[in-house]
XYZ file of C-alpha atoms in Angstrom:
168
model
C 63.108 164.364 -60.695
C 64.543 162.349 -63.560
C 66.856 164.802 -65.211
C 69.022 162.251 -66.991
C 66.234 160.656 -69.035
C 63.917 157.726 -68.514
C 64.886 154.605 -66.624
C 63.962 151.040 -67.461
C 62.782 148.432 -64.969
C 66.155 146.581 -64.932
C 67.898 149.899 -64.211
C 65.493 150.534 -61.333
C 66.135 147.068 -59.907
C 69.905 147.572 -60.130
C 69.499 150.955 -58.447
C 67.588 149.397 -55.535
C 70.089 146.569 -54.894
C 72.685 148.569 -52.908
C 70.035 149.518 -50.380
C 69.835 145.854 -49.310
C 73.160 146.178 -47.472
C 72.088 149.365 -45.737
C 68.683 147.889 -44.839
C 70.369 144.848 -43.314
C 72.459 147.078 -41.045
C 69.455 149.240 -40.157
C 67.423 146.153 -39.269
C 70.106 144.960 -36.880
C 69.969 148.326 -35.114
C 66.177 148.518 -35.104
C 65.582 144.897 -34.030
C 64.916 145.609 -30.319
C 62.198 148.073 -31.246
C 60.653 146.072 -34.091
C 60.430 142.854 -32.047
C 58.126 144.676 -29.627
C 55.554 145.059 -32.445
C 54.471 141.509 -33.381
C 52.633 142.528 -36.565
C 55.623 144.443 -37.910
C 58.067 141.764 -36.823
C 55.992 139.141 -38.636
C 56.116 141.121 -41.849
C 59.844 141.837 -41.571
C 60.908 138.316 -40.493
C 62.308 137.397 -43.958
C 64.304 140.620 -43.986
C 65.713 139.801 -40.554
C 66.876 136.422 -41.885
C 68.617 138.241 -44.734
C 70.092 140.801 -42.310
C 71.566 138.085 -40.114
C 72.951 136.290 -43.174
C 74.596 139.506 -44.377
C 75.741 140.611 -40.911
C 79.336 139.353 -41.257
C 79.668 141.372 -44.459
C 78.083 144.570 -43.188
C 79.335 145.040 -39.640
C 82.673 146.225 -38.312
C 85.763 146.614 -40.461
C 84.629 144.030 -43.004
C 81.486 146.074 -43.566
C 83.614 148.610 -45.396
C 84.705 146.148 -48.068
C 81.374 145.854 -49.958
C 80.955 149.610 -49.905
C 84.472 150.261 -51.200
C 83.816 147.756 -53.971
C 80.509 149.474 -54.808
C 82.191 152.868 -54.692
C 84.988 151.905 -57.074
C 83.024 149.602 -59.385
C 79.789 151.586 -59.606
C 79.878 155.133 -58.218
C 83.143 156.217 -59.850
C 82.548 154.271 -63.084
C 81.237 156.724 -65.669
C 80.161 153.825 -67.901
C 77.395 152.995 -65.412
C 74.164 154.966 -65.743
C 73.939 158.016 -63.488
C 70.695 156.812 -61.884
C 72.404 153.634 -60.664
C 75.541 155.500 -59.549
C 73.492 158.119 -57.671
C 71.457 155.527 -55.760
C 74.537 153.473 -54.958
C 76.249 156.587 -53.594
C 73.141 157.502 -51.597
C 73.041 154.009 -50.085
C 76.692 154.268 -49.120
C 76.109 157.681 -47.510
C 73.131 156.424 -45.496
C 75.293 153.560 -44.261
C 78.092 155.975 -43.335
C 75.617 158.134 -41.416
C 74.361 155.011 -39.631
C 77.908 154.003 -38.745
C 78.779 157.475 -37.455
C 75.633 157.563 -35.328
C 76.515 154.141 -33.949
C 80.024 155.319 -33.136
C 78.732 158.428 -31.376
C 76.179 156.447 -29.386
C 78.828 153.873 -28.462
C 81.132 156.618 -27.180
C 78.318 158.189 -25.172
C 77.415 154.776 -23.777
C 81.050 154.174 -22.825
C 81.272 157.492 -20.994
C 77.829 157.609 -19.399
C 76.878 153.917 -19.467
C 77.471 153.468 -15.766
C 74.504 155.745 -15.134
C 71.623 153.295 -15.489
C 69.026 155.570 -17.022
C 71.364 156.970 -19.678
C 72.604 153.509 -20.656
C 69.027 152.281 -20.933
C 68.040 155.346 -22.960
C 70.868 154.749 -25.434
C 70.476 150.989 -25.837
C 66.698 150.866 -25.579
C 65.640 153.992 -27.434
C 68.342 155.844 -29.357
C 70.082 152.921 -31.106
C 66.797 151.407 -32.381
C 65.617 154.883 -33.387
C 68.750 155.380 -35.478
C 68.056 152.038 -37.148
C 64.447 152.990 -37.855
C 65.614 156.339 -39.307
C 68.031 154.509 -41.633
C 65.246 152.111 -42.663
C 62.992 155.090 -43.323
C 65.617 156.736 -45.518
C 66.128 153.509 -47.462
C 62.374 152.998 -47.842
C 61.963 156.561 -49.055
C 64.773 156.143 -51.579
C 63.487 152.787 -52.817
C 60.005 154.269 -53.277
C 61.523 156.879 -55.564
C 63.688 154.301 -57.352
C 60.588 152.242 -58.160
C 59.076 155.354 -59.739
C 62.280 156.008 -61.668
C 62.915 159.287 -59.833
C 65.830 160.675 -57.857
C 65.234 160.696 -54.091
C 66.118 164.071 -52.644
C 67.394 164.002 -49.047
C 69.002 167.375 -48.582
C 72.691 167.058 -47.669
C 72.829 163.335 -48.510
C 71.575 163.999 -52.048
C 74.063 166.826 -52.534
C 76.899 164.585 -51.388
C 75.646 161.767 -53.600
C 75.699 164.039 -56.651
C 79.240 165.068 -55.761
C 80.391 161.469 -55.264
C 79.213 160.489 -58.720
C 81.511 163.161 -60.123
C 78.805 164.814 -62.185
C 78.068 167.699 -59.881
C 74.576 169.113 -60.179
């Protein structure tokens, strides 16, 4: 729903840009699964090149820096259109969810990793699945951005509205 008015094509493009960082992280997680599907891997090869180029800026402690910059410069800046601020906040929240899932899976792997089947389940199935889920969320949001609509993702959308400072 576009409740703040119409959006122009440049506004839609600016709204889709923050998802690039989140997609690059999701691709790194989903890589083991995607490489098993040659057709899909062939299509996504340019995105993998971008993901590996952005990896130093999106992983670990340094991965927080671009998102803090986006949060301060875009999400909390009331001079920026709400549509752009909302989508930037949603991208940040998807990335936070991805990071928390990675942390939880890493802790589980640390505790139960010595058991072969559990370690294989985590590294071979759960981590790539988390990456695919993040890619799905980003794809869903970008599809709505292209249409000039707000992507609604339950709790993430509610939090995104709250982060922009506008409420509902």
